[in-house]
Coordinates of C-alpha atoms in Angstrom, one line a residue:
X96 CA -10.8 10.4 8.2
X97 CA -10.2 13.9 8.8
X98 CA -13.5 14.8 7.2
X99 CA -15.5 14.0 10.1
X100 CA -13.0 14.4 13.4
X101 CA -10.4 17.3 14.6
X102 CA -6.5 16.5 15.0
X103 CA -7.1 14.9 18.4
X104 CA -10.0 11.9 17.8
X105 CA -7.5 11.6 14.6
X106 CA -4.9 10.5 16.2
X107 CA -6.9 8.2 18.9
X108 CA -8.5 6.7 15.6
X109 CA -5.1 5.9 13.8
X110 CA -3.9 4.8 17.5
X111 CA -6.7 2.2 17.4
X112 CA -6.9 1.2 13.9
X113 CA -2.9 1.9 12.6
X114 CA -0.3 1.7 16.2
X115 CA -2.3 -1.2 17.9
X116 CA -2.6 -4.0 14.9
X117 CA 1.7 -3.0 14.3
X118 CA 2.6 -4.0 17.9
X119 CA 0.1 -6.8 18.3
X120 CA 1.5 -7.9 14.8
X121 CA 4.9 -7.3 15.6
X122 CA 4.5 -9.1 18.7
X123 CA 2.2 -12.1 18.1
X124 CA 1.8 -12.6 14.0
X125 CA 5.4 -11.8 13.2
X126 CA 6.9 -14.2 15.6
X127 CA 4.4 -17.3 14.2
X128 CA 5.8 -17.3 10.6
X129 CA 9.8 -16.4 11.9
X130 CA 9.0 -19.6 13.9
X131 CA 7.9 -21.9 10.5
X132 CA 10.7 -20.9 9.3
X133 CA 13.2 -21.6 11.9
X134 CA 11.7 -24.7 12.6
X135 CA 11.6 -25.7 8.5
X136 CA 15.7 -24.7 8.1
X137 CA 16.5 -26.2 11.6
X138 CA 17.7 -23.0 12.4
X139 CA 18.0 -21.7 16.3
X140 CA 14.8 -21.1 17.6
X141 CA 15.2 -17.4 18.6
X142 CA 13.3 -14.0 18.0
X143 CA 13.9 -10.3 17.9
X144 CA 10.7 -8.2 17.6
X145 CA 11.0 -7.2 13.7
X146 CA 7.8 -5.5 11.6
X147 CA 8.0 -8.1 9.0
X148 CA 5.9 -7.5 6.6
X149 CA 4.0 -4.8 9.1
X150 CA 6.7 -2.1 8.6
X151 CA 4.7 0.2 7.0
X152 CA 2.0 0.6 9.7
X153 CA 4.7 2.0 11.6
X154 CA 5.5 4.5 8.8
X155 CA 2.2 5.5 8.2
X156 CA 1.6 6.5 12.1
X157 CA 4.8 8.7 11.9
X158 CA 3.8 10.4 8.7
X159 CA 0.2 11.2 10.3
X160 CA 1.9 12.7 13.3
X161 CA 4.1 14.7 11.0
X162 CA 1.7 15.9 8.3
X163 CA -1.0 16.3 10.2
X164 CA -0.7 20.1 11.7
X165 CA -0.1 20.5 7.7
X166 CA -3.9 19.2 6.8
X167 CA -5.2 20.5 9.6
X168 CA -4.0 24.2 8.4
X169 CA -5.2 23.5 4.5
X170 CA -8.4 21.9 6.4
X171 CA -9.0 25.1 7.9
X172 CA -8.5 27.2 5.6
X173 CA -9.5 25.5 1.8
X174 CA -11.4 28.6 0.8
X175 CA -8.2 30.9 0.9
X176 CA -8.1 32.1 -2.6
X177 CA -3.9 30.5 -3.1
X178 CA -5.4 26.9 -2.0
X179 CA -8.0 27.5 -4.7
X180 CA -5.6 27.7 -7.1
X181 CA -3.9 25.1 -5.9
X182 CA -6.5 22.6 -5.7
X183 CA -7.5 24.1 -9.9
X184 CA -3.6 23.4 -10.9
X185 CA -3.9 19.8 -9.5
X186 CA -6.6 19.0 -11.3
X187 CA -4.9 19.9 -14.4
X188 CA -2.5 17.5 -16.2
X189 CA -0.1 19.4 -15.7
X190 CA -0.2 19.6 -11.7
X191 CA 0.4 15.3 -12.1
X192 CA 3.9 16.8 -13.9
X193 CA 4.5 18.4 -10.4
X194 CA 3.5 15.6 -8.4
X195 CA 6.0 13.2 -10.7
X196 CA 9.3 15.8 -10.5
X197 CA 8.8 15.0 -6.4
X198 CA 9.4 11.3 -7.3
X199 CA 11.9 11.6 -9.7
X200 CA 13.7 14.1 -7.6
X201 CA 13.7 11.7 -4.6
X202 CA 14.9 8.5 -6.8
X203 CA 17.4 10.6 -7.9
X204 CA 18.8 12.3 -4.9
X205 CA 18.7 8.6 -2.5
X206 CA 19.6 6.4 -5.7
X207 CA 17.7 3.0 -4.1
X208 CA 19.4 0.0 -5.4
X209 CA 17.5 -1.9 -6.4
X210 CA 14.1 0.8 -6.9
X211 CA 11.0 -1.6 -5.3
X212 CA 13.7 -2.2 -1.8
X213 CA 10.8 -0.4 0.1
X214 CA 10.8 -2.2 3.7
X215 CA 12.1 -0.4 6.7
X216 CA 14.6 1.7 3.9
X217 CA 15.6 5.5 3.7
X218 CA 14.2 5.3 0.5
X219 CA 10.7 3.7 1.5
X220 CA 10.4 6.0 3.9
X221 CA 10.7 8.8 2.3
X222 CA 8.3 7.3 -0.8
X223 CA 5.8 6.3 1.2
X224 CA 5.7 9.7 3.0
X225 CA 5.3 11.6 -0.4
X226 CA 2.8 9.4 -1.4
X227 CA 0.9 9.9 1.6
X228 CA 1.2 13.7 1.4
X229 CA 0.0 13.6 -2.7
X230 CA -2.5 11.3 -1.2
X231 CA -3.9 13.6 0.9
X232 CA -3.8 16.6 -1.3
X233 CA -5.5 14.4 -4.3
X234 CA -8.5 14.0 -1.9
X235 CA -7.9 17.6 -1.4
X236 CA -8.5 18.8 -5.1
X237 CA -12.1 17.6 -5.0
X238 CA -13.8 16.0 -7.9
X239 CA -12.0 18.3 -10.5
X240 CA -9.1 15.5 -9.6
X241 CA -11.0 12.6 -10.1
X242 CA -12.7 13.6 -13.4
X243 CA -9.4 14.8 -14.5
X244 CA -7.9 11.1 -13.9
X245 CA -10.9 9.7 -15.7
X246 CA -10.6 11.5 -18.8
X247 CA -6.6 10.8 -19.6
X248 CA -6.9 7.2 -17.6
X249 CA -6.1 5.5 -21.2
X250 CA -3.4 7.8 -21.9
X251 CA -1.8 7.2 -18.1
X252 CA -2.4 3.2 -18.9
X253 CA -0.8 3.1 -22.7
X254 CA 2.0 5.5 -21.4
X255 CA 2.6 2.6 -18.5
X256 CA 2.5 -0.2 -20.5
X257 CA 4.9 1.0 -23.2
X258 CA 7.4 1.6 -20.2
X259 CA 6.6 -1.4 -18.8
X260 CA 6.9 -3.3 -21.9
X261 CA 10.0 -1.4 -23.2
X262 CA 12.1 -2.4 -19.4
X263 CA 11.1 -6.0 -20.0
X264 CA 12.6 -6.0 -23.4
X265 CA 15.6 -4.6 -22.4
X266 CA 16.4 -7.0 -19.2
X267 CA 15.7 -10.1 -21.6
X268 CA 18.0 -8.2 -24.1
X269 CA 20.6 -7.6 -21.8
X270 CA 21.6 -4.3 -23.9
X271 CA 21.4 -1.4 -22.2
X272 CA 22.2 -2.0 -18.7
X273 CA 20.4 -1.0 -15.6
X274 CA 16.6 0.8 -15.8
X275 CA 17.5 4.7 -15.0
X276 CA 15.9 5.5 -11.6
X277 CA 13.8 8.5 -13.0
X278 CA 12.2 5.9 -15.7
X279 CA 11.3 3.7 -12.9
X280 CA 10.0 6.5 -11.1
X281 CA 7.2 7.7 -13.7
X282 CA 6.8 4.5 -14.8
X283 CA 5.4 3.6 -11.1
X284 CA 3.6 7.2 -10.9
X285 CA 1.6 6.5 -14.4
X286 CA 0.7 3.0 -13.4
X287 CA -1.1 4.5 -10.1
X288 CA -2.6 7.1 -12.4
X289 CA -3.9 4.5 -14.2
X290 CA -5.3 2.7 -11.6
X291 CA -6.9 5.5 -9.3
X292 CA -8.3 6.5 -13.0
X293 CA -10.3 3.0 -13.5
X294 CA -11.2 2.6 -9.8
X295 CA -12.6 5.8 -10.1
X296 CA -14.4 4.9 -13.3
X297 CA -15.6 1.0 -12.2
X298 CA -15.2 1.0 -8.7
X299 CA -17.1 3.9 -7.2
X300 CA -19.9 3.0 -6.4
X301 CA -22.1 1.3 -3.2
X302 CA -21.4 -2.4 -3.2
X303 CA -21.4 -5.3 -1.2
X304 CA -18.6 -7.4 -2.7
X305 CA -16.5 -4.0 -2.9
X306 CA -17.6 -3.5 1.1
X307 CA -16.7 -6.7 2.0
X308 CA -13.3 -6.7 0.2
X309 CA -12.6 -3.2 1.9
X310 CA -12.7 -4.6 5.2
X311 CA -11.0 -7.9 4.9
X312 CA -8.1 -6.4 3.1
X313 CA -6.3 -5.2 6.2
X314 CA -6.8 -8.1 8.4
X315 CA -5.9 -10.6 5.7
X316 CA -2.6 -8.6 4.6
X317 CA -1.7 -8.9 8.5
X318 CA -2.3 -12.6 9.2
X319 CA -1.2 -13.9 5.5
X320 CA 2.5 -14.3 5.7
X321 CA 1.3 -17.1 8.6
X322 CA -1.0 -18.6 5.4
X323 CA 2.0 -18.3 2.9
X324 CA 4.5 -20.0 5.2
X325 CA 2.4 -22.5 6.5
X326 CA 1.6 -24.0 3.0
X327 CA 5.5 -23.4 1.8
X328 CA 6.5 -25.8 5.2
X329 CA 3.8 -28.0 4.2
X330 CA 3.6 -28.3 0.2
X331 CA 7.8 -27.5 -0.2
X332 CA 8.9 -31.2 1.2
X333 CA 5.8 -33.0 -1.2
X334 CA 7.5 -34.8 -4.4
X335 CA 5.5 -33.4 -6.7
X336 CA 5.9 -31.0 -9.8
X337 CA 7.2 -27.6 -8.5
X338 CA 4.8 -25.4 -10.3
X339 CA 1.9 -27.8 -8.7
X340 CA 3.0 -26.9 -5.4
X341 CA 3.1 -23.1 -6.4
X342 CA -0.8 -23.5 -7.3
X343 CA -1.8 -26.0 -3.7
X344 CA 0.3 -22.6 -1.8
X345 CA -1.8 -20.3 -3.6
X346 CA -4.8 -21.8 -3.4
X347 CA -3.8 -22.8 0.5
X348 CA -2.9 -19.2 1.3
X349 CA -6.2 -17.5 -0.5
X350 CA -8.6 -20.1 1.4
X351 CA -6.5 -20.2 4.8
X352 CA -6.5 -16.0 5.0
X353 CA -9.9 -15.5 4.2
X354 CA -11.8 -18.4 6.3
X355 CA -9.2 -17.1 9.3
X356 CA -10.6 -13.5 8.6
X357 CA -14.6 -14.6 7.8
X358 CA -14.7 -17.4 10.6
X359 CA -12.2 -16.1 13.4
X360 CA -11.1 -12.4 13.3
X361 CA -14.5 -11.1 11.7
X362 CA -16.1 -12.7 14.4
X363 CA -14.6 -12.6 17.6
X364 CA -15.1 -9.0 19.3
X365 CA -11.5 -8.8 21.0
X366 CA -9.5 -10.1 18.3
X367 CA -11.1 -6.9 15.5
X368 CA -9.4 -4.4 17.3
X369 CA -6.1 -6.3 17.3
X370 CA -6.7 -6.8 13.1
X371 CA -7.9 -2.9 12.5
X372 CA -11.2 -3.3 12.2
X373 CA -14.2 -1.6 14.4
X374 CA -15.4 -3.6 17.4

């Protein structure tokens, strides 16, 4: 985004696309699925506006206004012989070693219990604002980045896996106790590795499906906790086989969320602002 407009359209464009869908969701979205599930426990009908499931938006906007005098300078000046380097070391193995120690270092020094607690915690905060940062500065590093990715995506992927496969075995064990906080860490950084890596490879390239998918994401992840608690009130109380009513929600919430975004939010011009989208 910062390509193509200076620090001040920037911040109109994340007002528009980031601020406004948060406090229309927090204020209209949120309040729908707290009601379905008031209304399903017989609890008090009450609300207190609450991000839900939107509480990132609201980090996102803060790290933007933070970080962004920060891009702006490394913007301005790329071709300064120390951000030259800097850009070469990242797109070296060995500058994904520095990006990992900034993980590990914060698991360590805010010890989250338990690790994936994310929403509206110290320690999602601060996660989510060193991702965005090593975000940025991956875009940063050019194509070197990318290709470097590409080449060692297997090795990020086998490394992940193992980890992966080694935690699971342990829990089911029940022999060594809690996953250390630093495994977690680079277990989590290798498995985005992996993943930029083979979206890099498979998914970079002009498509309409890809397009399509791009744009619906954000809507859909705002209006699907309506989908998911919709189909939970009406599926739960059915006497039927439990893991047939986890299929009907499924199926309910990935038909519900997309028609509601193709036939409604897509469509209507007032409502694509409110959903991030262009009008």
């Amino acid at each position: 985004a910062l390509q193509k407009r200076d620090w001040k359209q920037l911040i109109q464009e994340r007002t528009k696309r980031i601020l406004l869908p948060f406090v229309f969701g927090m204020l209209v979205i949120v309040p729908i699925h707290i009601l379905l599930l008031q209304s399903y426990y017989g609890w008090e009908m009450k609300y207190q506006p609450s991000p839900s499931h939107l509480w990132f938006l609201g980090n996102i906007f803060i790290y933007t206004a933070i970080l962004l005098p920060l891009f702006c300078y490394l913007k301005k000046h790329k071709d300064k012989s120390i951000f030259v380097k800097f850009r070469s070391l990242l797109a070296q193995p060995i500058g994904l070693l520095i990006v990992m120690l900034l993980f590990i270092a914060e698991a360590m020094i805010i010890k989250p219990n338990p690790y994936e607690l994310y929403a509206m915690t110290v320690h999602g905060f601060v996660l989510g604002f060193l991702a965005f940062l090593c975000g940025y500065l991956f875009i940063y590093s050019g194509e070197r980045f990318w290709k470097m990715l590409s080449r060692w995506r297997w090795i990020f992927f086998i490394l992940a896996l193992a980890l992966y496969v080694f935690r699971m075995y342990k829990e089911q064990m029940g022999v060594y106790g809690l996953t250390p906080l630093y495994r977690l860490s680079i277990e989590s950084n290798l498995w985005i590795f992996a993943l930029f890596a083979l979206a890099y490879k498979h998914l970079n390239k002009n498509s309409k499906t890809l397009t399509y998918l791009s744009q619906s994401a954000y809507p859909i992840y705002i209006i699907h906790m309506v989908f998911i608690y919709l189909a939970s009130y009406l599926i739960f109380p059915l006497d039927i086989n439990v893991q047939l009513k986890y299929f009907i929600v499924v199926v309910f919430l990935f038909i519900g969320s997309f028609a509601f975004y193709e036939f409604i939010i897509r469509r209507i011009t007032f409502l694509r602002p409110l959903f991030g989208l262009k009008k």
